[in-house]
Short mmCIF file of C-alpha atoms in Angstrom, two decimals:
data_model
loop_
_atom_site.label_atom_id
_atom_site.label_comp_id
_atom_site.label_asym_id
_atom_site.label_seq_id
_atom_site.Cartn_x
_atom_site.Cartn_y
_atom_site.Cartn_z
CA MET A 1 -13.11 51.04 -2.65
CA GLY A 2 -12.73 53.14 0.50
CA SER A 3 -9.63 52.61 2.59
CA GLU A 4 -8.51 49.73 0.39
CA ALA A 5 -7.42 52.25 -2.23
CA HIS A 6 -4.64 53.37 0.07
CA HIS A 7 -3.10 49.95 0.38
CA PRO A 8 0.60 50.08 -0.72
CA LEU A 9 0.02 47.44 -3.39
CA LEU A 10 -2.77 49.51 -4.97
CA LEU A 11 -1.10 52.89 -5.01
CA GLY A 12 -0.43 53.89 -8.58
CA MET A 13 -2.24 50.81 -9.90
CA ASP A 14 -5.79 50.12 -11.08
CA SER A 15 -7.83 46.95 -11.51
CA ARG A 16 -6.37 46.43 -15.00
CA SER A 17 -2.77 46.45 -13.80
CA ARG A 18 -0.64 43.31 -14.00
CA ILE A 19 0.50 41.71 -10.76
CA SER A 20 2.12 38.65 -12.36
CA ASP A 21 5.61 39.75 -11.35
CA LEU A 22 4.82 40.55 -7.74
CA PRO A 23 6.65 38.51 -5.04
CA SER A 24 4.68 36.27 -2.72
CA ALA A 25 5.38 38.60 0.24
CA ALA A 26 3.58 41.48 -1.50
CA VAL A 27 0.61 39.30 -2.40
CA GLU A 28 0.47 37.95 1.18
CA GLU A 29 0.34 41.53 2.46
CA PHE A 30 -2.40 42.32 -0.04
CA LEU A 31 -4.49 39.30 0.94
CA ASP A 32 -4.02 40.17 4.62
CA HIS A 33 -5.65 43.53 3.90
CA SER A 34 -9.33 42.67 4.31
CA PRO A 35 -11.52 42.99 2.35
CA VAL A 36 -9.66 42.60 -0.95
CA PRO A 37 -11.36 44.59 -3.77
CA ALA A 38 -13.48 42.24 -5.91
CA ALA A 39 -11.91 43.55 -9.13
CA TRP A 40 -8.56 42.22 -8.01
CA TRP A 41 -9.55 38.58 -7.47
CA PRO A 42 -9.23 37.58 -11.16
CA ARG A 43 -5.69 39.05 -11.14
CA LEU A 44 -4.81 37.18 -7.94
CA LEU A 45 -6.13 33.91 -9.36
CA ALA A 46 -4.17 34.48 -12.57
CA TRP A 47 -1.03 35.22 -10.51
CA GLU A 48 -1.30 31.92 -8.65
CA SER A 49 -2.26 29.99 -11.80
CA LYS A 50 0.86 31.24 -13.54
CA LEU A 51 3.08 30.01 -10.70
CA LEU A 52 1.22 26.75 -10.55
CA TRP A 53 1.58 25.97 -14.24
CA LEU A 54 5.22 26.99 -14.33
CA LEU A 55 5.71 24.15 -11.86
CA SER A 56 3.04 21.66 -12.86
CA GLY A 57 3.59 21.67 -16.63
CA SER A 58 7.07 20.24 -16.31
CA SER A 59 6.11 18.13 -13.28
CA ILE A 60 3.38 16.46 -15.31
CA VAL A 61 5.91 15.74 -18.10
CA VAL A 62 8.32 14.18 -15.59
CA SER A 63 5.59 12.04 -13.97
CA LEU A 64 4.29 10.79 -17.34
CA CYS A 65 7.73 10.07 -18.75
CA ASN A 66 8.75 8.11 -15.67
CA TYR A 67 5.56 6.06 -16.01
CA MET A 68 6.10 5.60 -19.73
CA LEU A 69 9.50 3.92 -19.20
CA THR A 70 7.74 0.81 -17.85
CA PHE A 71 4.83 1.22 -20.27
CA VAL A 72 7.20 1.14 -23.30
CA THR A 73 8.94 -1.95 -21.88
CA LEU A 74 5.63 -3.77 -21.51
CA MET A 75 4.52 -2.65 -24.96
CA PHE A 76 7.57 -4.23 -26.60
CA THR A 77 7.40 -7.25 -24.31
CA GLY A 78 3.89 -7.95 -25.65
CA HIS A 79 5.44 -8.79 -29.02
CA LEU A 80 7.46 -11.61 -27.45
CA GLY A 81 4.32 -13.61 -26.67
CA ALA A 82 1.26 -13.77 -24.44
CA LEU A 83 3.10 -15.65 -21.70
CA GLU A 84 5.98 -13.17 -21.50
CA LEU A 85 3.53 -10.24 -21.45
CA ALA A 86 1.48 -11.86 -18.70
CA GLY A 87 4.56 -12.52 -16.59
CA ALA A 88 5.95 -9.02 -17.06
CA SER A 89 2.56 -7.40 -16.42
CA ILE A 90 1.84 -9.28 -13.21
CA ALA A 91 5.41 -8.62 -11.95
CA SER A 92 4.97 -4.97 -12.84
CA VAL A 93 1.75 -4.73 -10.83
CA GLY A 94 2.49 -7.13 -7.98
CA ILE A 95 6.23 -6.61 -7.43
CA GLN A 96 7.42 -3.40 -9.08
CA GLY A 97 4.18 -1.63 -8.11
CA LEU A 98 4.73 -2.44 -4.45
CA ALA A 99 8.25 -1.01 -4.54
CA TYR A 100 6.95 2.01 -6.50
CA GLY A 101 4.50 2.74 -3.71
CA VAL A 102 7.19 2.50 -1.03
CA MET A 103 9.69 4.74 -2.82
CA ILE A 104 7.18 7.39 -3.96
CA GLY A 105 5.66 7.44 -0.52
CA MET A 106 8.97 7.87 1.26
CA ALA A 107 10.00 10.60 -1.19
CA SER A 108 7.00 12.75 -0.24
CA ALA A 109 8.81 13.52 3.01
CA VAL A 110 11.52 15.23 0.92
CA GLN A 111 8.78 17.41 -0.63
CA THR A 112 7.55 18.43 2.81
CA VAL A 113 10.84 19.22 4.48
CA CYS A 114 12.84 20.55 1.51
CA GLY A 115 9.84 22.57 0.33
CA GLN A 116 9.42 24.29 3.71
CA ALA A 117 13.18 24.76 4.10
CA TYR A 118 13.38 26.39 0.65
CA GLY A 119 10.47 28.71 1.48
CA ALA A 120 12.21 29.72 4.71
CA ARG A 121 15.52 30.13 2.79
CA LYS A 122 17.26 27.48 4.87
CA LEU A 123 19.09 26.39 1.75
CA ALA A 124 22.11 24.64 3.29
CA ALA A 125 19.82 22.12 4.94
CA MET A 126 18.32 20.85 1.67
CA GLY A 127 21.30 18.95 0.37
CA VAL A 128 21.73 17.12 3.66
CA ILE A 129 18.02 16.31 3.77
CA CYS A 130 18.26 14.85 0.25
CA GLN A 131 21.26 12.73 1.19
CA ARG A 132 19.51 11.50 4.33
CA ALA A 133 16.52 10.52 2.22
CA ILE A 134 18.73 8.61 -0.21
CA VAL A 135 20.26 6.66 2.69
CA LEU A 136 16.78 5.60 3.90
CA HIS A 137 15.61 4.81 0.36
CA LEU A 138 18.63 2.57 -0.23
CA GLY A 139 17.90 0.80 3.03
CA ALA A 140 14.35 0.13 1.87
CA ALA A 141 15.71 -1.09 -1.50
CA VAL A 142 17.86 -3.66 0.27
CA LEU A 143 14.79 -5.07 2.01
CA LEU A 144 12.73 -5.03 -1.18
CA THR A 145 15.49 -6.92 -3.04
CA PHE A 146 14.41 -10.10 -1.31
CA LEU A 147 10.88 -9.68 -2.69
CA TYR A 148 12.28 -9.18 -6.23
CA TRP A 149 14.59 -12.18 -5.97
CA PHE A 150 11.89 -14.47 -4.60
CA SER A 151 9.17 -12.99 -6.79
CA GLY A 152 8.33 -16.41 -8.29
CA PRO A 153 7.07 -17.89 -5.01
CA ALA A 154 5.40 -14.57 -4.16
CA LEU A 155 3.44 -14.56 -7.44
CA ARG A 156 2.42 -18.20 -6.95
CA ALA A 157 1.23 -17.29 -3.47
CA ILE A 158 -1.25 -14.78 -4.93
CA GLY A 159 -2.70 -17.36 -7.30
CA GLN A 160 -0.60 -17.08 -10.48
CA SER A 161 0.21 -20.16 -12.58
CA ASP A 162 3.72 -21.65 -12.56
CA ASP A 163 4.41 -20.50 -16.13
CA ILE A 164 3.39 -16.92 -15.51
CA ALA A 165 5.20 -16.81 -12.16
CA GLU A 166 8.41 -18.11 -13.81
CA GLN A 167 8.32 -15.36 -16.44
CA GLY A 168 7.47 -12.80 -13.80
CA GLU A 169 10.50 -13.87 -11.74
CA ILE A 170 12.81 -13.40 -14.73
CA PHE A 171 11.44 -9.92 -15.29
CA ALA A 172 11.54 -8.92 -11.62
CA ARG A 173 15.08 -10.13 -11.00
CA ALA A 174 16.35 -8.14 -13.96
CA LEU A 175 14.71 -5.05 -12.43
CA ILE A 176 16.76 -5.19 -9.20
CA PRO A 177 19.20 -2.57 -10.56
CA GLN A 178 16.20 -0.39 -11.46
CA LEU A 179 15.01 -0.65 -7.85
CA TYR A 180 18.22 0.93 -6.59
CA ALA A 181 18.16 3.58 -9.32
CA PHE A 182 14.60 4.46 -8.26
CA ALA A 183 15.76 4.70 -4.63
CA VAL A 184 18.26 7.41 -5.62
CA SER A 185 16.12 9.14 -8.24
CA CYS A 186 13.05 9.80 -6.09
CA PRO A 187 14.77 11.98 -3.44
CA MET A 188 16.84 13.83 -6.07
CA GLN A 189 13.79 14.72 -8.17
CA ARG A 190 11.90 15.98 -5.11
CA PHE A 191 14.99 17.92 -4.02
CA LEU A 192 15.00 19.72 -7.38
CA GLN A 193 11.24 20.23 -7.49
CA ALA A 194 11.26 21.83 -4.04
CA GLN A 195 13.55 24.52 -5.55
CA ASN A 196 11.17 25.03 -8.50
CA ILE A 197 13.76 23.41 -10.78
CA VAL A 198 11.39 21.49 -13.04
CA ASN A 199 12.23 22.31 -16.68
CA PRO A 200 15.64 20.59 -16.60
CA LEU A 201 13.97 17.51 -15.03
CA ALA A 202 11.44 17.46 -17.86
CA TYR A 203 14.14 17.71 -20.55
CA MET A 204 16.09 14.85 -18.99
CA SER A 205 13.02 12.66 -18.61
CA VAL A 206 11.90 13.17 -22.21
CA GLY A 207 15.42 12.48 -23.50
CA VAL A 208 15.78 9.26 -21.49
CA LEU A 209 12.31 8.07 -22.60
CA LEU A 210 13.14 8.56 -26.27
CA LEU A 211 16.48 6.76 -25.90
CA HIS A 212 14.80 4.00 -23.89
CA SER A 213 12.28 3.40 -26.66
CA ILE A 214 15.06 3.04 -29.25
CA LEU A 215 17.21 0.81 -27.04
CA THR A 216 14.30 -1.47 -26.15
CA TYR A 217 13.40 -1.87 -29.82
CA VAL A 218 16.99 -2.79 -30.66
CA VAL A 219 17.32 -5.20 -27.72
CA VAL A 220 14.02 -6.97 -28.38
CA PHE A 221 13.80 -7.01 -32.19
CA VAL A 222 17.38 -6.68 -33.43
CA PHE A 223 19.35 -8.67 -30.86
CA SER A 224 16.41 -10.90 -29.78
CA CYS A 225 17.35 -10.69 -26.09
CA GLY A 226 13.83 -11.49 -24.98
CA LEU A 227 12.22 -10.73 -21.64
CA LEU A 228 15.48 -10.53 -19.75
CA GLY A 229 16.93 -8.05 -22.20
CA SER A 230 13.89 -5.77 -22.12
CA ALA A 231 13.95 -5.65 -18.29
CA LEU A 232 17.69 -4.99 -18.14
CA THR A 233 17.20 -2.16 -20.64
CA LEU A 234 14.63 -0.61 -18.32
CA SER A 235 17.14 -0.82 -15.44
CA PHE A 236 19.81 0.80 -17.59
CA SER A 237 17.52 3.67 -18.59
CA TRP A 238 16.68 4.42 -14.97
CA TRP A 239 20.37 4.55 -14.06
CA LEU A 240 20.94 6.89 -17.01
CA LEU A 241 18.22 9.17 -15.60
CA VAL A 242 19.84 9.02 -12.15
CA THR A 243 23.22 9.95 -13.63
CA LEU A 244 21.79 12.97 -15.44
CA ASN A 245 19.96 14.14 -12.30
CA TRP A 246 23.13 13.74 -10.26
CA LEU A 247 25.29 15.64 -12.72
CA TYR A 248 22.84 18.50 -12.79
CA ILE A 249 22.69 18.72 -8.98
CA VAL A 250 26.48 18.63 -8.60
CA PHE A 251 27.47 20.99 -11.41
CA SER A 252 24.54 23.31 -11.99
CA PRO A 253 24.82 26.87 -10.57
CA SER A 254 21.13 26.58 -9.65
CA CYS A 255 22.01 24.14 -6.85
CA ARG A 256 25.14 25.87 -5.63
CA GLU A 257 23.52 27.03 -2.38
CA THR A 258 21.46 23.93 -1.73
CA TRP A 259 24.06 21.29 -2.58
CA THR A 260 27.38 21.73 -0.79
CA GLY A 261 28.71 18.22 -1.38
CA LEU A 262 28.45 14.87 0.34
CA SER A 263 28.27 15.08 4.09
CA ALA A 264 28.51 12.56 6.94
CA GLN A 265 25.90 14.69 8.72
CA ALA A 266 23.27 13.00 6.56
CA PHE A 267 23.55 10.07 9.01
CA LYS A 268 22.71 12.33 11.97
CA GLY A 269 19.13 13.02 12.98
CA ILE A 270 17.96 9.96 11.08
CA TRP A 271 15.24 8.98 13.54
CA PRO A 272 12.96 12.06 13.41
CA TYR A 273 13.20 12.11 9.62
CA PHE A 274 12.58 8.34 9.53
CA LYS A 275 9.26 8.81 11.38
CA LEU A 276 8.05 11.30 8.78
CA THR A 277 9.31 9.03 6.00
CA VAL A 278 7.38 6.06 7.36
CA ALA A 279 4.18 8.11 7.66
CA SER A 280 4.69 9.37 4.08
CA ALA A 281 5.32 5.85 2.75
CA VAL A 282 2.25 4.45 4.50
CA MET A 283 0.08 7.27 3.23
CA LEU A 284 0.90 6.88 -0.47
CA CYS A 285 1.50 3.11 -0.43
CA LEU A 286 -2.06 2.59 0.79
CA GLU A 287 -3.33 4.67 -2.13
CA ILE A 288 -1.19 3.02 -4.83
CA TRP A 289 -1.62 -0.54 -3.60
CA TYR A 290 -5.38 -0.12 -3.35
CA SER A 291 -5.92 0.16 -7.11
CA GLN A 292 -3.27 -2.48 -7.87
CA GLY A 293 -4.86 -4.88 -5.41
CA LEU A 294 -8.21 -4.53 -7.15
CA VAL A 295 -6.58 -5.55 -10.46
CA LEU A 296 -5.18 -8.67 -8.82
CA ILE A 297 -8.56 -9.45 -7.24
CA SER A 298 -10.18 -9.19 -10.68
CA GLY A 299 -8.07 -12.11 -11.84
CA LEU A 300 -9.83 -14.32 -9.30
CA LEU A 301 -13.33 -13.56 -10.58
CA PRO A 302 -15.31 -15.96 -12.83
CA ASN A 303 -14.25 -15.61 -16.46
CA PRO A 304 -10.92 -14.10 -15.29
CA THR A 305 -9.57 -13.46 -18.82
CA VAL A 306 -12.29 -10.99 -19.76
CA SER A 307 -12.39 -9.51 -16.23
CA LEU A 308 -8.65 -9.02 -16.04
CA ASP A 309 -8.34 -7.71 -19.61
CA SER A 310 -11.18 -5.22 -19.24
CA ILE A 311 -10.08 -3.81 -15.89
CA SER A 312 -6.45 -3.70 -17.05
CA ILE A 313 -7.39 -1.63 -20.11
CA CYS A 314 -9.42 0.77 -17.95
CA MET A 315 -6.68 0.94 -15.32
CA ASN A 316 -4.17 1.81 -18.06
CA TYR A 317 -6.18 4.94 -18.87
CA TRP A 318 -6.68 5.57 -15.15
CA ASN A 319 -2.92 5.36 -14.64
CA TRP A 320 -2.33 7.91 -17.39
CA ASP A 321 -4.75 10.26 -15.67
CA MET A 322 -3.28 9.49 -12.26
CA ASN A 323 0.27 10.30 -13.39
CA PHE A 324 -0.96 13.51 -14.97
CA MET A 325 -2.58 14.46 -11.67
CA LEU A 326 0.47 13.36 -9.68
CA GLY A 327 2.45 16.00 -11.61
CA LEU A 328 -0.14 18.60 -10.65
CA SER A 329 -0.12 17.22 -7.09
CA ALA A 330 3.67 17.61 -6.90
CA ALA A 331 3.34 21.21 -7.95
CA ALA A 332 0.63 21.80 -5.33
CA SER A 333 2.87 20.27 -2.68
CA VAL A 334 5.77 22.53 -3.62
CA ARG A 335 3.62 25.66 -3.73
CA VAL A 336 2.03 24.99 -0.33
CA SER A 337 5.26 23.96 1.39
CA ASN A 338 7.16 26.93 -0.02
CA GLU A 339 4.54 29.43 1.13
CA LEU A 340 4.17 27.86 4.58
CA GLY A 341 7.92 27.92 5.01
CA ALA A 342 8.00 31.56 3.92
CA GLY A 343 5.28 32.45 6.45
CA HIS A 344 2.54 33.23 3.94
CA PRO A 345 -0.71 31.57 5.17
CA HIS A 346 -3.03 33.54 2.83
CA VAL A 347 -1.01 32.72 -0.27
CA ALA A 348 -0.87 29.04 0.81
CA LYS A 349 -4.67 29.02 1.06
CA LEU A 350 -4.93 30.74 -2.34
CA SER A 351 -2.69 28.03 -3.80
CA VAL A 352 -4.98 25.29 -2.45
CA VAL A 353 -8.07 26.93 -3.94
CA VAL A 354 -6.51 27.53 -7.36
CA VAL A 355 -4.98 24.06 -7.77
CA ASN A 356 -8.20 22.31 -6.77
CA GLY A 357 -10.32 24.45 -9.06
CA THR A 358 -7.89 23.81 -11.95
CA SER A 359 -7.79 20.06 -11.40
CA ILE A 360 -11.60 19.75 -11.19
CA ILE A 361 -11.97 21.52 -14.56
CA ILE A 362 -9.36 19.28 -16.16
CA SER A 363 -10.90 16.10 -14.72
CA THR A 364 -14.37 17.10 -15.92
CA VAL A 365 -13.00 17.37 -19.47
CA PHE A 366 -11.16 14.04 -19.17
CA SER A 367 -14.31 12.29 -17.86
CA ALA A 368 -16.41 13.62 -20.74
CA PHE A 369 -13.76 12.44 -23.24
CA ILE A 370 -13.85 8.91 -21.75
CA LEU A 371 -17.64 8.68 -21.96
CA ILE A 372 -17.73 9.94 -25.55
CA PHE A 373 -14.97 7.68 -26.88
CA ARG A 374 -15.56 4.60 -24.71
CA VAL A 375 -15.66 2.11 -27.61
CA GLU A 376 -12.76 3.63 -29.53
CA MET A 377 -10.51 3.53 -26.46
CA SER A 378 -11.08 -0.23 -25.96
CA LYS A 379 -10.39 -0.94 -29.65
CA LEU A 380 -6.89 0.50 -29.28
CA PHE A 381 -6.00 -2.51 -27.07
CA THR A 382 -8.12 -5.37 -28.37
CA SER A 383 -10.42 -6.64 -31.13
CA ASP A 384 -12.18 -9.12 -28.83
CA SER A 385 -15.89 -8.19 -28.81
CA ALA A 386 -16.42 -9.53 -25.30
CA VAL A 387 -13.60 -7.42 -23.91
CA ILE A 388 -14.74 -4.35 -25.86
CA ALA A 389 -18.22 -4.73 -24.42
CA ALA A 390 -16.84 -5.22 -20.91
CA VAL A 391 -14.66 -2.10 -21.20
CA SER A 392 -17.62 -0.07 -22.51
CA ASN A 393 -19.65 -1.16 -19.49
CA LEU A 394 -16.85 -0.08 -17.16
CA THR A 395 -16.18 3.32 -18.69
CA PRO A 396 -18.86 5.17 -16.60
CA LEU A 397 -17.04 3.91 -13.49
CA LEU A 398 -13.73 4.95 -15.08
CA ALA A 399 -15.17 8.41 -15.69
CA ILE A 400 -16.22 8.71 -12.04
CA SER A 401 -12.72 7.59 -10.93
CA VAL A 402 -11.10 10.10 -13.25
CA PHE A 403 -13.25 12.89 -11.83
CA LEU A 404 -12.29 11.90 -8.29
CA ASN A 405 -8.68 11.97 -9.47
CA GLY A 406 -9.16 15.68 -9.98
CA ILE A 407 -9.62 16.15 -6.25
CA GLN A 408 -8.10 13.32 -4.23
CA PRO A 409 -4.41 13.39 -5.44
CA ILE A 410 -4.36 17.19 -5.30
CA LEU A 411 -5.55 17.22 -1.71
CA SER A 412 -2.95 14.54 -0.98
CA GLY A 413 -0.34 16.90 -2.45
CA VAL A 414 -1.58 19.66 -0.15
CA ALA A 415 -1.30 17.21 2.76
CA VAL A 416 2.31 16.41 1.79
CA GLY A 417 3.17 20.10 1.56
CA SER A 418 1.67 20.68 4.98
CA GLY A 419 3.18 17.62 6.65
CA TRP A 420 -0.11 15.83 7.39
CA GLN A 421 1.09 12.39 6.20
CA ALA A 422 0.40 10.55 9.44
CA VAL A 423 -3.21 11.78 9.65
CA VAL A 424 -3.89 10.92 5.99
CA ALA A 425 -2.38 7.45 6.50
CA TYR A 426 -5.04 6.68 9.12
CA VAL A 427 -7.72 8.08 6.83
CA ASN A 428 -6.53 5.81 4.01
CA ILE A 429 -6.56 2.69 6.17
CA PHE A 430 -10.13 3.34 7.24
CA THR A 431 -11.65 4.46 3.92
CA TYR A 432 -9.74 2.09 1.60
CA TYR A 433 -9.17 -1.12 3.52
CA ILE A 434 -11.87 -1.17 6.19
CA ILE A 435 -14.68 0.15 3.97
CA GLY A 436 -13.81 0.22 0.24
CA LEU A 437 -11.98 -3.09 -0.26
CA PRO A 438 -14.51 -5.30 1.65
CA ILE A 439 -17.39 -3.66 -0.22
CA GLY A 440 -15.61 -4.27 -3.52
CA CYS A 441 -15.06 -7.95 -2.70
CA VAL A 442 -18.68 -8.45 -1.62
CA LEU A 443 -20.06 -6.73 -4.72
CA GLY A 444 -17.60 -8.51 -7.00
CA PHE A 445 -17.92 -12.08 -5.70
CA LYS A 446 -21.40 -12.19 -4.09
CA THR A 447 -23.44 -10.31 -6.71
CA SER A 448 -23.76 -10.35 -10.48
CA LEU A 449 -21.76 -7.14 -10.80
CA GLY A 450 -18.42 -8.95 -11.11
CA VAL A 451 -15.53 -6.65 -12.03
CA ALA A 452 -17.89 -3.60 -11.87
CA GLY A 453 -18.60 -4.48 -8.24
CA VAL A 454 -14.88 -4.54 -7.46
CA TRP A 455 -14.55 -1.11 -9.08
CA TRP A 456 -17.51 0.27 -7.15
CA GLY A 457 -15.63 -0.68 -3.98
CA MET A 458 -12.69 1.39 -5.15
CA ILE A 459 -14.95 4.36 -5.95
CA ILE A 460 -16.61 4.21 -2.55
CA GLY A 461 -13.23 4.08 -0.76
CA VAL A 462 -11.73 6.94 -2.82
CA GLY A 463 -14.95 8.96 -2.47
CA LEU A 464 -14.93 8.70 1.31
CA GLN A 465 -11.23 9.56 1.47
CA THR A 466 -11.82 12.58 -0.77
CA VAL A 467 -14.68 13.88 1.39
CA THR A 468 -12.51 13.47 4.49
CA LEU A 469 -9.62 15.36 2.92
CA ILE A 470 -11.98 18.13 1.82
CA VAL A 471 -13.22 18.51 5.40
CA LEU A 472 -9.67 18.49 6.80
CA THR A 473 -8.52 21.08 4.27
CA ALA A 474 -11.58 23.33 4.74
CA ARG A 475 -11.11 23.33 8.52
CA THR A 476 -7.40 24.10 8.32
CA ASN A 477 -6.13 27.25 10.00
CA TRP A 478 -3.31 28.20 7.66
CA THR A 479 -1.84 30.70 10.14
CA VAL A 480 -1.40 27.80 12.58
CA GLU A 481 0.19 25.70 9.79
CA VAL A 482 2.71 28.52 9.22
CA GLU A 483 3.49 28.53 12.94
CA LYS A 484 4.11 24.76 12.78
CA ALA A 485 6.43 25.20 9.82
CA GLU A 486 8.29 27.96 11.63
CA ALA A 487 8.66 25.68 14.70
CA ARG A 488 10.27 23.02 12.52
CA LEU A 489 12.68 25.56 11.11
CA LYS A 490 13.35 27.68 14.19
CA ARG A 491 16.16 25.44 15.36
CA SER A 492 18.14 26.09 12.17
CA ALA A 493 20.20 28.89 13.67
CA ASN A 494 23.26 26.72 13.17
CA GLU A 495 23.96 23.89 10.82
CA GLU A 496 23.45 21.12 13.35
CA ALA A 497 20.04 22.43 14.35
CA THR A 498 19.07 22.72 10.69
CA LEU A 499 19.50 18.97 10.28
CA ASN A 500 16.68 18.35 12.74
CA ILE A 501 13.95 20.53 11.28
CA VAL A 502 11.51 17.65 11.11
CA ASP A 503 11.55 16.89 14.83
CA SER A 504 8.17 18.49 15.53
CA ILE A 505 6.34 17.01 12.53
#
């Protein structure tokens, strides 16, 4: 091992020693000592994997439970009748999905700034950043309220029948309270995740989901409150989740240093943070709306019932996988932003390698499962032989999409942790909307491929975006990224300067 044996980290230790309890600073020093002994790489990978799964396990639970709140509502709504389910489903995709993209996208700015502030131990800034994000989210919610209220005309404008649009409008209007709850919840959850506080979030999300399931059953089947009652129950459950998050932030000792109470300073320095928020929203909105737009396009194909049913069933499984990967992506974002903020470029790079390797392995397993059980998965949703056959034909494309999900969302999480939202937004516009969407429309409407052609367009767009993100990540100089993070945080010598740490993003 030569001179490496004299490295402080190795003194008194051998290749079988545990390093799981070492701080990031020690591992950074070790990685900076080149070359690292080969026998230590498995231990380093295990060290990073442990940190990753401590974050991602609970983050995945939170992401899936948040998604399941709407899923449970739609599941019970389906027992009210086909028309009610159609209205709720199209409102969920066309109206609620749009707002979801905006809010999730804006919230990624909280992951970037709070994550880097936490890594640099600028704890007092985090509470103000969270409050500033809530202000901007509520402003966006006010604008989106008009879309919810006038959702009937909006749904008719995209080709829905009057009956379906009417039911969709009832559902969307009852979700206006949920819109504002989501506007508050997104920044608070990212604020907690940036501090590695994930287990309490998971417990709260699971508890609210269980209660929501019971309440929705009672409202729909016992009190027969119909579509309006099921939507209002969803709004109530989201406000319950917000209340629990808020109580934890205010009263938990874990947030004592990062939450110092409400502050009027949240309204200062809005503009530089707003620019990052817009870039974040554009970046993720373009990703989320892309898949939702393809579902809407499928309803315009010949034989729209089979087309829409088959792609909706496949997209349901895709959404499960996507929300799983979004949890892993959130953990990747936190790990990268924390290490950049702490000035650890080698550990940040190690985090990127480990999370991508982990996600690829998981996605390979998921893809194989989909191909093996393609018929059984369709039968869970329908007994229609035509739909079952259509779903079976689409599952190879679903498997490809699931595999890409093991790379693309994770790299997006790395981009969020590094503050690259603006660059990725341009990449998304080009790969998704200039290349992928037109190809999907041509293949879907001008060839015999139909819904498969639409899906191929999505795969081509996501594939190009993934390749671009791989190139950007591979060419990244992580030492320079640390310097950029330090520049954002350098002006935090006093509280006022701390409020403007995003100026240079």
